[in-house]
Structures are given as C-alpha cells and as structure tokens.
Amino acid sequence: FATVKKMPFPLNNREFVGRNIWKRKSSDTVAVAVANAGNKIDYGGGMGNLTRGKAISLLTATNIEAVEGIPQCKINLLQYLDSGGYIPERVANKKIPIAPDVLKQLCKSFQRDDEIDKAKMTSLANTIKYVPQNYNEKEKEAIRKGKELNSKCKESVKFDELKNPDDKIKSKGGHIDGESLVTGMATTVVDASVEECAA
C-alpha cells in the first residue's frame, strides 16, 4: 500500500510505502505489522516532488471479556516514523497527534455502543423486575422523601402550567408550602416498561 502525507509549503509531501503482515500470537491475540516496501509507485502524475519516508508499526489486538454477549478486544499500537528529512518542530507537533488515526477508524468501523447500552439496560431492567432488593436506612429515607415531595406536588393548587417546546411533555411549576425556591414537574408517555425506564 502507499500513502502520501501533505506538508505545508515549502516542504515536500511525504510518501510512505509499506506492506501488512499479520500473525496469530495466541488463541486470543493477533498482531499486524507494517513493514517498509521499496516499490516505486506510479500515481499517474500530478503529485509533485515527494520525499520517501519510512514507517514501522505493530498493531496488537487481544480479546477481552465480552460485554453482555458483544465481543470486544483491546488494541495496542506502536509506531516508528522517519520523515526522510528535516521537519520543523511546529509541523511535527501538529502531525504526530493524528498519526494513530487508524485507532479512531477502527473504533468508528466497529462501533456498537447502542447495542451495548441496550444490552446493559435490559440486564438492569431484568434485575429490577425479578431480583428482590434490600434497602438500608439511608436509602429508605431517600425514597420516603421522594414520595413525600411527589405527593405535595400532585396536591398543590399553586402550580401553573408551563409551555414546553415539545408537545409530548406537560410541565408545571410553582412553590410548595411557601418555599422561595421553585419546584418543577414534567410528565410524558414513554414506549417502555417501568423497569426499562428505571434502568
């Protein structure tokens, strides 16, 4: 493969030519090395003066514990770069942070965050629904205060309807028992079970 990295004027653009070599190191680990290749590349013209650089990389992928049945692996990337000549420090400092861009591309290509979040939510919802919970005194007190506030809000006649930009949400606001701070209430309908909402 070949890639050309753009450099600011008056520097020549840098060309890197290499080949990928992969090897299984164990049942859970695979390594991919990038070695330099001396091939001359025909770009069909229009590339200007190119300076050939050298790059050596080693990417190691190791399976780790799956998350709710979704496989995951940990990636380590080692890179060595020879730009083929002098590059000012300010340019190097700008280019080096984007060198491991392959990791960003890998994460984006295999991203399954929504599936993982859904699986975690389902697992927690099942725990809430089927596993009896034991609460300590502080937790019981917090629940009691929450219920008490909810009852006061529902019974209060001093709450005013508030306009909401989302017509699926109804909002109210007001003062409870003469308090100076405003308390707000909002209600809506969600297409989910109570356990899923709590999760």
C-alpha positions as a Markdown table, in Angstrom:
| # | Residue | x | y | z |
|---|---|---|---|---|
| 1 | Phe | 0.0 | 0.0 | 0.0 |
| 2 | Ala | 1.1 | 3.6 | -0.4 |
| 3 | Thr | 0.0 | 6.9 | 1.2 |
| 4 | Val | 1.1 | 10.5 | 0.8 |
| 5 | Lys | 1.0 | 12.9 | 3.7 |
| 6 | Lys | 0.6 | 16.6 | 2.9 |
| 7 | Met | 3.2 | 19.0 | 4.3 |
| 8 | Pro | 3.0 | 22.8 | 4.4 |
| 9 | Phe | 5.0 | 24.8 | 1.8 |
| 10 | Pro | 7.9 | 24.8 | 1.2 |
| 11 | Leu | 8.3 | 21.2 | 2.4 |
| 12 | Asn | 7.9 | 18.3 | 0.1 |
| 13 | Asn | 4.9 | 16.0 | 0.7 |
| 14 | Arg | 6.0 | 12.7 | 2.4 |
| 15 | Glu | 5.4 | 9.3 | 0.7 |
| 16 | Phe | 5.1 | 6.1 | 2.7 |
| 17 | Val | 5.1 | 2.7 | 1.0 |
| 18 | Gly | 4.6 | -0.5 | 3.0 |
| 19 | Arg | 3.1 | -3.9 | 3.3 |
| 20 | Asn | 1.0 | -5.5 | 6.0 |
| 21 | Ile | 2.0 | -8.8 | 7.7 |
| 22 | Trp | -0.3 | -10.5 | 10.2 |
| 23 | Lys | 0.4 | -13.3 | 12.6 |
| 24 | Arg | -1.7 | -15.1 | 15.2 |
| 25 | Lys | 0.3 | -14.9 | 18.5 |
| 26 | Ser | -2.2 | -16.9 | 20.6 |
| 27 | Ser | -5.8 | -18.1 | 20.5 |
| 28 | Asp | -6.8 | -14.6 | 21.8 |
| 29 | Thr | -4.2 | -12.3 | 20.1 |
| 30 | Val | -3.4 | -11.3 | 16.6 |
| 31 | Ala | -0.6 | -9.0 | 15.5 |
| 32 | Val | -0.4 | -6.9 | 12.3 |
| 33 | Ala | 2.9 | -5.4 | 11.4 |
| 34 | Val | 3.6 | -2.7 | 8.8 |
| 35 | Ala | 7.0 | -3.1 | 7.1 |
| 36 | Asn | 8.6 | -0.7 | 4.6 |
| 37 | Ala | 8.5 | -1.7 | 0.9 |
| 38 | Gly | 10.8 | -0.4 | -1.7 |
| 39 | Asn | 8.3 | -0.4 | -4.5 |
| 40 | Lys | 8.1 | 2.6 | -6.9 |
| 41 | Ile | 4.5 | 3.8 | -7.1 |
| 42 | Asp | 3.0 | 5.3 | -10.3 |
| 43 | Tyr | 0.5 | 7.9 | -9.2 |
| 44 | Gly | -0.2 | 8.9 | -12.8 |
| 45 | Gly | 1.4 | 12.3 | -12.4 |
| 46 | Gly | 0.3 | 15.5 | -10.6 |
| 47 | Met | 1.9 | 14.6 | -7.2 |
| 48 | Gly | 4.9 | 17.0 | -7.4 |
| 49 | Asn | 8.1 | 16.2 | -5.6 |
| 50 | Leu | 7.7 | 13.5 | -3.0 |
| 51 | Thr | 10.1 | 12.6 | -0.2 |
| 52 | Arg | 10.1 | 8.9 | 0.7 |
| 53 | Gly | 9.7 | 8.3 | 4.5 |
| 54 | Lys | 9.8 | 5.2 | 6.5 |
| 55 | Ala | 7.2 | 3.9 | 8.9 |
| 56 | Ile | 7.2 | 0.8 | 11.1 |
| 57 | Ser | 4.1 | -0.1 | 13.0 |
| 58 | Leu | 2.9 | -3.0 | 15.1 |
| 59 | Leu | -0.8 | -3.3 | 16.0 |
| 60 | Thr | -1.8 | -6.0 | 18.5 |
| 61 | Ala | -5.4 | -7.0 | 19.1 |
| 62 | Thr | -6.3 | -9.1 | 22.1 |
| 63 | Asn | -9.7 | -10.4 | 23.0 |
| 64 | Ile | -11.1 | -9.2 | 26.3 |
| 65 | Glu | -14.2 | -10.1 | 28.3 |
| 66 | Ala | -17.4 | -9.6 | 26.2 |
| 67 | Val | -20.0 | -7.0 | 27.4 |
| 68 | Glu | -23.5 | -8.5 | 27.5 |
| 69 | Gly | -22.6 | -11.0 | 24.8 |
| 70 | Ile | -20.9 | -8.5 | 22.5 |
| 71 | Pro | -17.3 | -9.3 | 21.8 |
| 72 | Gln | -14.6 | -6.8 | 22.5 |
| 73 | Cys | -10.8 | -6.6 | 22.0 |
| 74 | Lys | -8.1 | -4.3 | 23.3 |
| 75 | Ile | -5.8 | -2.7 | 20.7 |
| 76 | Asn | -2.2 | -1.6 | 21.2 |
| 77 | Leu | -0.4 | 0.4 | 18.5 |
| 78 | Leu | 3.3 | 1.0 | 18.3 |
| 79 | Gln | 4.7 | 3.3 | 15.6 |
| 80 | Tyr | 8.1 | 4.4 | 14.5 |
| 81 | Leu | 8.4 | 7.2 | 11.9 |
| 82 | Asp | 11.3 | 8.5 | 9.8 |
| 83 | Ser | 10.1 | 11.5 | 7.8 |
| 84 | Gly | 13.0 | 11.2 | 5.4 |
| 85 | Gly | 14.4 | 14.6 | 6.2 |
| 86 | Tyr | 14.1 | 17.7 | 8.4 |
| 87 | Ile | 10.7 | 18.8 | 9.5 |
| 88 | Pro | 10.2 | 21.9 | 11.8 |
| 89 | Glu | 9.1 | 21.1 | 15.3 |
| 90 | Arg | 5.9 | 23.0 | 15.0 |
| 91 | Val | 4.9 | 20.8 | 12.0 |
| 92 | Ala | 5.9 | 17.6 | 13.8 |
| 93 | Asn | 3.9 | 18.6 | 16.8 |
| 94 | Lys | 0.9 | 19.1 | 14.6 |
| 95 | Lys | 1.2 | 15.9 | 12.6 |
| 96 | Ile | 2.2 | 13.4 | 15.3 |
| 97 | Pro | -1.1 | 13.5 | 17.3 |
| 98 | Ile | -3.1 | 12.4 | 14.1 |
| 99 | Ala | -0.7 | 9.5 | 13.4 |
| 100 | Pro | -2.7 | 6.9 | 15.4 |
| 101 | Asp | -5.8 | 7.8 | 13.4 |
| 102 | Val | -6.1 | 4.1 | 12.5 |
| 103 | Leu | -7.4 | 3.5 | 16.0 |
| 104 | Lys | -10.1 | 6.1 | 15.6 |
| 105 | Gln | -11.1 | 4.5 | 12.3 |
| 106 | Leu | -11.3 | 1.0 | 13.9 |
| 107 | Cys | -13.5 | 2.3 | 16.7 |
| 108 | Lys | -15.8 | 4.0 | 14.3 |
| 109 | Ser | -16.0 | 1.0 | 11.9 |
| 110 | Phe | -16.9 | -1.5 | 14.7 |
| 111 | Gln | -18.8 | 0.8 | 17.0 |
| 112 | Arg | -21.7 | -1.0 | 18.7 |
| 113 | Asp | -22.3 | 1.4 | 21.6 |
| 114 | Asp | -26.1 | 1.4 | 21.1 |
| 115 | Glu | -26.2 | -2.4 | 21.2 |
| 116 | Ile | -24.0 | -2.5 | 24.3 |
| 117 | Asp | -26.1 | 0.2 | 26.1 |
| 118 | Lys | -29.3 | -1.7 | 25.1 |
| 119 | Ala | -27.9 | -5.0 | 26.5 |
| 120 | Lys | -26.8 | -3.3 | 29.7 |
| 121 | Met | -30.2 | -1.6 | 30.1 |
| 122 | Thr | -32.0 | -4.9 | 29.5 |
| 123 | Ser | -29.9 | -6.7 | 32.1 |
| 124 | Leu | -30.5 | -4.0 | 34.7 |
| 125 | Ala | -34.2 | -3.9 | 33.9 |
| 126 | Asn | -34.4 | -7.7 | 34.5 |
| 127 | Thr | -32.7 | -7.2 | 37.8 |
| 128 | Ile | -35.2 | -4.6 | 38.9 |
| 129 | Lys | -38.1 | -6.7 | 37.8 |
| 130 | Tyr | -37.1 | -10.1 | 39.1 |
| 131 | Val | -34.5 | -9.7 | 41.9 |
| 132 | Pro | -35.8 | -8.6 | 45.3 |
| 133 | Gln | -34.0 | -5.5 | 46.6 |
| 134 | Asn | -32.8 | -4.8 | 50.1 |
| 135 | Tyr | -32.5 | -1.1 | 51.1 |
| 136 | Asn | -30.5 | 0.4 | 54.0 |
| 137 | Glu | -32.0 | 3.1 | 56.3 |
| 138 | Lys | -30.5 | 6.0 | 54.2 |
| 139 | Glu | -32.0 | 4.6 | 51.0 |
| 140 | Lys | -35.3 | 4.1 | 52.7 |
| 141 | Glu | -35.3 | 7.7 | 53.9 |
| 142 | Ala | -34.4 | 9.0 | 50.4 |
| 143 | Ile | -37.3 | 7.0 | 49.0 |
| 144 | Arg | -39.7 | 8.4 | 51.7 |
| 145 | Lys | -38.7 | 12.0 | 51.0 |
| 146 | Gly | -39.1 | 11.4 | 47.2 |
| 147 | Lys | -42.6 | 10.1 | 47.7 |
| 148 | Glu | -43.5 | 12.9 | 50.1 |
| 149 | Leu | -42.3 | 15.5 | 47.5 |
| 150 | Asn | -44.3 | 13.8 | 44.8 |
| 151 | Ser | -47.5 | 13.8 | 46.9 |
| 152 | Lys | -47.1 | 17.5 | 47.7 |
| 153 | Cys | -46.5 | 18.4 | 44.0 |
| 154 | Lys | -49.6 | 16.5 | 42.9 |
| 155 | Glu | -51.8 | 18.0 | 45.6 |
| 156 | Ser | -50.6 | 21.6 | 45.2 |
| 157 | Val | -53.0 | 24.1 | 43.7 |
| 158 | Lys | -50.3 | 26.7 | 43.3 |
| 159 | Phe | -48.7 | 25.1 | 40.3 |
| 160 | Asp | -49.0 | 26.8 | 37.0 |
| 161 | Glu | -49.0 | 25.1 | 33.6 |
| 162 | Leu | -45.8 | 25.9 | 31.7 |
| 163 | Lys | -45.3 | 26.0 | 28.0 |
| 164 | Asn | -42.9 | 23.3 | 26.7 |
| 165 | Pro | -41.3 | 23.3 | 23.2 |
| 166 | Asp | -42.1 | 19.5 | 23.0 |
| 167 | Asp | -45.9 | 18.9 | 22.8 |
| 168 | Lys | -45.4 | 15.4 | 24.2 |
| 169 | Ile | -44.2 | 16.8 | 27.6 |
| 170 | Lys | -46.5 | 18.6 | 30.0 |
| 171 | Ser | -44.8 | 20.9 | 32.5 |
| 172 | Lys | -45.9 | 22.6 | 35.7 |
| 173 | Gly | -44.0 | 24.9 | 38.1 |
| 174 | Gly | -44.7 | 26.6 | 41.5 |
| 175 | His | -43.9 | 26.9 | 45.2 |
| 176 | Ile | -44.6 | 24.3 | 47.8 |
| 177 | Asp | -45.6 | 25.3 | 51.4 |
| 178 | Gly | -44.4 | 28.9 | 50.8 |
| 179 | Glu | -40.9 | 27.9 | 49.9 |
| 180 | Ser | -38.9 | 30.6 | 47.9 |
| 181 | Leu | -37.4 | 28.0 | 45.5 |
| 182 | Val | -39.5 | 26.9 | 42.5 |
| 183 | Thr | -40.3 | 23.2 | 42.1 |
| 184 | Gly | -41.0 | 21.8 | 38.7 |
| 185 | Met | -43.0 | 18.8 | 37.4 |
| 186 | Ala | -42.9 | 17.2 | 34.0 |
| 187 | Thr | -44.9 | 14.3 | 32.6 |
| 188 | Thr | -44.8 | 12.3 | 29.4 |
| 189 | Val | -45.5 | 8.9 | 28.0 |
| 190 | Val | -42.6 | 6.5 | 27.1 |
| 191 | Asp | -42.9 | 3.4 | 25.0 |
| 192 | Ala | -41.2 | 1.2 | 27.5 |
| 193 | Ser | -41.9 | -0.8 | 30.7 |
| 194 | Val | -41.4 | 0.8 | 34.1 |
| 195 | Glu | -38.3 | -1.4 | 34.7 |
| 196 | Glu | -36.7 | -0.2 | 31.4 |
| 197 | Cys | -37.4 | 3.4 | 32.3 |
| 198 | Ala | -35.8 | 3.0 | 35.8 |
| 199 | Ala | -32.8 | 1.2 | 34.3 |
